[in-house]
mmCIF file of C-alpha atoms in Angstrom:
data_model
loop_
_atom_site.group_PDB
_atom_site.id
_atom_site.type_symbol
_atom_site.label_atom_id
_atom_site.label_comp_id
_atom_site.label_asym_id
_atom_site.label_seq_id
_atom_site.Cartn_x
_atom_site.Cartn_y
_atom_site.Cartn_z
ATOM 1 C CA UNK A 1 183.201 242.014 153.958
ATOM 2 C CA UNK A 2 186.570 241.381 155.413
ATOM 3 C CA UNK A 3 185.185 242.062 158.835
ATOM 4 C CA UNK A 4 182.504 239.421 158.370
ATOM 5 C CA UNK A 5 184.979 236.979 156.832
ATOM 6 C CA UNK A 6 187.356 237.543 159.742
ATOM 7 C CA UNK A 7 184.533 236.930 162.216
ATOM 8 C CA UNK A 8 183.527 233.751 160.374
ATOM 9 C CA UNK A 9 187.127 232.523 160.351
ATOM 10 C CA UNK A 10 187.455 233.370 164.057
ATOM 11 C CA UNK A 11 184.232 231.456 164.796
ATOM 12 C CA UNK A 12 185.470 228.503 162.740
ATOM 13 C CA UNK A 13 188.809 228.498 164.636
ATOM 14 C CA UNK A 14 186.987 228.833 167.934
ATOM 15 C CA UNK A 15 184.708 225.956 166.941
ATOM 16 C CA UNK A 16 187.752 223.838 165.961
ATOM 17 C CA UNK A 17 189.450 224.650 169.290
ATOM 18 C CA UNK A 18 186.299 223.727 171.169
ATOM 19 C CA UNK A 19 186.026 220.418 169.264
ATOM 20 C CA UNK A 20 189.748 219.699 169.876
ATOM 21 C CA UNK A 21 189.331 220.485 173.587
ATOM 22 C CA UNK A 22 186.277 218.217 173.786
ATOM 23 C CA UNK A 23 188.206 215.398 172.070
ATOM 24 C CA UNK A 24 191.150 215.878 174.441
ATOM 25 C CA UNK A 25 188.816 215.885 177.432
ATOM 26 C CA UNK A 26 187.071 212.722 176.166
ATOM 27 C CA UNK A 27 190.441 211.008 175.616
ATOM 28 C CA UNK A 28 191.650 212.019 179.111
ATOM 29 C CA UNK A 29 188.397 210.782 180.626
ATOM 30 C CA UNK A 30 188.667 207.464 178.755
ATOM 31 C CA UNK A 31 192.287 206.986 179.897
ATOM 32 C CA UNK A 32 191.352 207.781 183.503
ATOM 33 C CA UNK A 33 188.468 205.286 183.386
ATOM 34 C CA UNK A 34 190.802 202.617 182.000
ATOM 35 C CA UNK A 35 193.346 203.286 184.749
ATOM 36 C CA UNK A 36 190.592 203.122 187.375
ATOM 37 C CA UNK A 37 189.347 199.796 186.002
ATOM 38 C CA UNK A 38 192.855 198.309 185.925
ATOM 39 C CA UNK A 39 193.669 199.443 189.484
ATOM 40 C CA UNK A 40 190.317 198.163 190.711
ATOM 41 C CA UNK A 41 191.018 194.765 189.149
ATOM 42 C CA UNK A 42 194.506 194.608 190.676
ATOM 43 C CA UNK A 43 193.273 195.566 194.142
ATOM 44 C CA UNK A 44 190.333 193.170 193.934
ATOM 45 C CA UNK A 45 192.701 190.337 192.970
ATOM 46 C CA UNK A 46 195.043 191.056 195.856
ATOM 47 C CA UNK A 47 192.192 191.328 198.350
ATOM 48 C CA UNK A 48 190.654 188.093 197.027
ATOM 49 C CA UNK A 49 193.930 186.186 197.364
ATOM 50 C CA UNK A 50 194.540 187.462 200.885
ATOM 51 C CA UNK A 51 190.958 186.782 201.958
ATOM 52 C CA UNK A 52 190.723 183.309 200.443
ATOM 53 C CA UNK A 53 194.014 182.131 201.891
ATOM 54 C CA UNK A 54 193.144 183.571 205.303
ATOM 55 C CA UNK A 55 189.897 181.598 205.479
ATOM 56 C CA UNK A 56 191.699 178.416 204.556
ATOM 57 C CA UNK A 57 191.221 177.976 200.831
ATOM 58 C CA UNK A 58 194.305 176.248 199.485
ATOM 59 C CA UNK A 59 195.641 175.199 196.133
ATOM 60 C CA UNK A 60 195.656 171.543 195.210
ATOM 61 C CA UNK A 61 199.418 171.307 195.629
ATOM 62 C CA UNK A 62 199.358 172.817 199.112
ATOM 63 C CA UNK A 63 196.571 170.416 200.119
ATOM 64 C CA UNK A 64 198.637 167.483 198.843
ATOM 65 C CA UNK A 65 201.725 168.721 200.708
ATOM 66 C CA UNK A 66 199.744 169.247 203.922
ATOM 67 C CA UNK A 67 198.227 165.756 203.650
ATOM 68 C CA UNK A 68 201.664 164.266 203.012
ATOM 69 C CA UNK A 69 203.098 166.030 206.076
ATOM 70 C CA UNK A 70 200.185 164.916 208.258
ATOM 71 C CA UNK A 71 200.581 161.371 206.958
ATOM 72 C CA UNK A 72 204.275 161.351 207.804
ATOM 73 C CA UNK A 73 203.539 162.594 211.341
ATOM 74 C CA UNK A 74 200.926 159.871 211.828
ATOM 75 C CA UNK A 75 203.261 157.253 210.376
ATOM 76 C CA UNK A 76 206.026 158.243 212.799
ATOM 77 C CA UNK A 77 203.529 158.129 215.682
ATOM 78 C CA UNK A 78 202.395 154.657 214.596
ATOM 79 C CA UNK A 79 205.954 153.461 214.264
ATOM 80 C CA UNK A 80 206.848 154.774 217.716
ATOM 81 C CA UNK A 81 203.909 152.804 219.129
ATOM 82 C CA UNK A 82 205.167 149.686 217.373
ATOM 83 C CA UNK A 83 208.656 150.436 218.699
ATOM 84 C CA UNK A 84 207.396 150.605 222.291
ATOM 85 C CA UNK A 85 205.437 147.381 221.844
ATOM 86 C CA UNK A 86 208.536 145.687 220.421
ATOM 87 C CA UNK A 87 210.573 146.950 223.373
ATOM 88 C CA UNK A 88 208.008 145.687 225.886
ATOM 89 C CA UNK A 89 208.012 142.215 224.267
ATOM 90 C CA UNK A 90 211.759 141.830 224.787
ATOM 91 C CA UNK A 91 212.703 139.477 227.605
ATOM 92 C CA UNK A 92 215.056 142.065 229.108
ATOM 93 C CA UNK A 93 212.564 144.962 228.973
ATOM 94 C CA UNK A 94 212.055 145.128 232.739
ATOM 95 C CA UNK A 95 215.813 145.067 233.343
ATOM 96 C CA UNK A 96 216.386 147.838 230.788
ATOM 97 C CA UNK A 97 213.615 149.964 232.313
ATOM 98 C CA UNK A 98 215.230 149.554 235.731
ATOM 99 C CA UNK A 99 218.589 150.587 234.247
ATOM 100 C CA UNK A 100 217.005 153.652 232.644
ATOM 101 C CA UNK A 101 215.244 154.638 235.871
ATOM 102 C CA UNK A 102 218.554 154.537 237.736
ATOM 103 C CA UNK A 103 220.128 157.067 235.355
ATOM 104 C CA UNK A 104 219.983 160.814 235.861
ATOM 105 C CA UNK A 105 217.611 162.856 233.718
ATOM 106 C CA UNK A 106 220.259 164.042 231.236
ATOM 107 C CA UNK A 107 221.881 160.613 230.958
ATOM 108 C CA UNK A 108 218.516 158.932 230.502
ATOM 109 C CA UNK A 109 217.765 160.782 227.213
ATOM 110 C CA UNK A 110 221.018 159.877 225.521
ATOM 111 C CA UNK A 111 221.059 156.299 226.840
ATOM 112 C CA UNK A 112 217.532 155.562 225.638
ATOM 113 C CA UNK A 113 218.149 157.131 222.203
ATOM 114 C CA UNK A 114 221.372 155.155 221.844
ATOM 115 C CA UNK A 115 219.599 151.952 222.912
ATOM 116 C CA UNK A 116 216.741 152.495 220.415
ATOM 117 C CA UNK A 117 219.194 153.261 217.593
ATOM 118 C CA UNK A 118 221.564 150.383 218.414
ATOM 119 C CA UNK A 119 218.788 147.812 218.743
ATOM 120 C CA UNK A 120 216.968 149.104 215.622
ATOM 121 C CA UNK A 121 213.713 149.288 217.548
ATOM 122 C CA UNK A 122 212.446 152.180 215.385
ATOM 123 C CA UNK A 123 213.288 150.421 212.121
ATOM 124 C CA UNK A 124 210.317 148.588 210.669
ATOM 125 C CA UNK A 125 210.562 145.144 209.088
ATOM 126 C CA UNK A 126 211.749 145.345 205.502
ATOM 127 C CA UNK A 127 213.296 148.795 205.967
ATOM 128 C CA UNK A 128 216.976 149.635 206.185
ATOM 129 C CA UNK A 129 216.639 152.766 208.308
ATOM 130 C CA UNK A 130 214.048 154.282 210.618
ATOM 131 C CA UNK A 131 211.754 157.052 209.405
ATOM 132 C CA UNK A 132 212.666 160.646 210.195
ATOM 133 C CA UNK A 133 211.831 161.342 213.828
ATOM 134 C CA UNK A 134 210.961 157.715 214.641
ATOM 135 C CA UNK A 135 213.981 157.175 216.900
ATOM 136 C CA UNK A 136 213.236 160.392 218.778
ATOM 137 C CA UNK A 137 209.538 159.537 219.252
ATOM 138 C CA UNK A 138 210.301 155.962 220.275
ATOM 139 C CA UNK A 139 212.937 157.124 222.762
ATOM 140 C CA UNK A 140 210.501 159.656 224.244
ATOM 141 C CA UNK A 141 207.812 156.981 224.598
ATOM 142 C CA UNK A 142 210.217 154.576 226.336
ATOM 143 C CA UNK A 143 211.431 157.414 228.568
ATOM 144 C CA UNK A 144 207.843 157.940 229.738
ATOM 145 C CA UNK A 145 207.776 154.274 230.761
ATOM 146 C CA UNK A 146 211.027 154.588 232.689
#
């Protein structure tokens, strides 16, 4: 009877070991699946962000900033056009153009910029100072005339 009891106990222990091993295997499998899901989500997010930004999808704030920058560039271009028109309406415009033409290339840049800044040609009515880049654009436009 002890032999049979020992065999039954051995079978019970073996059965318990098998059940414990199956539980451990199931837990390991579940953890591995969870890790795979998390890594897949992380990689999919990164790929989505890279793809969407590369095809031109932007956030609202970046669209607003881009529109603001484009607007400032267009405003400076408009103001330089107004600056040139104001310069051409001056009674001494032809004399000034002749003076600028007589200057060398390097002197012409500085003289025209100084003239535009001193005469406030790039400053719009009601403003105290010209917009960023307006003096430079106005000077370049007048230089093309000279």
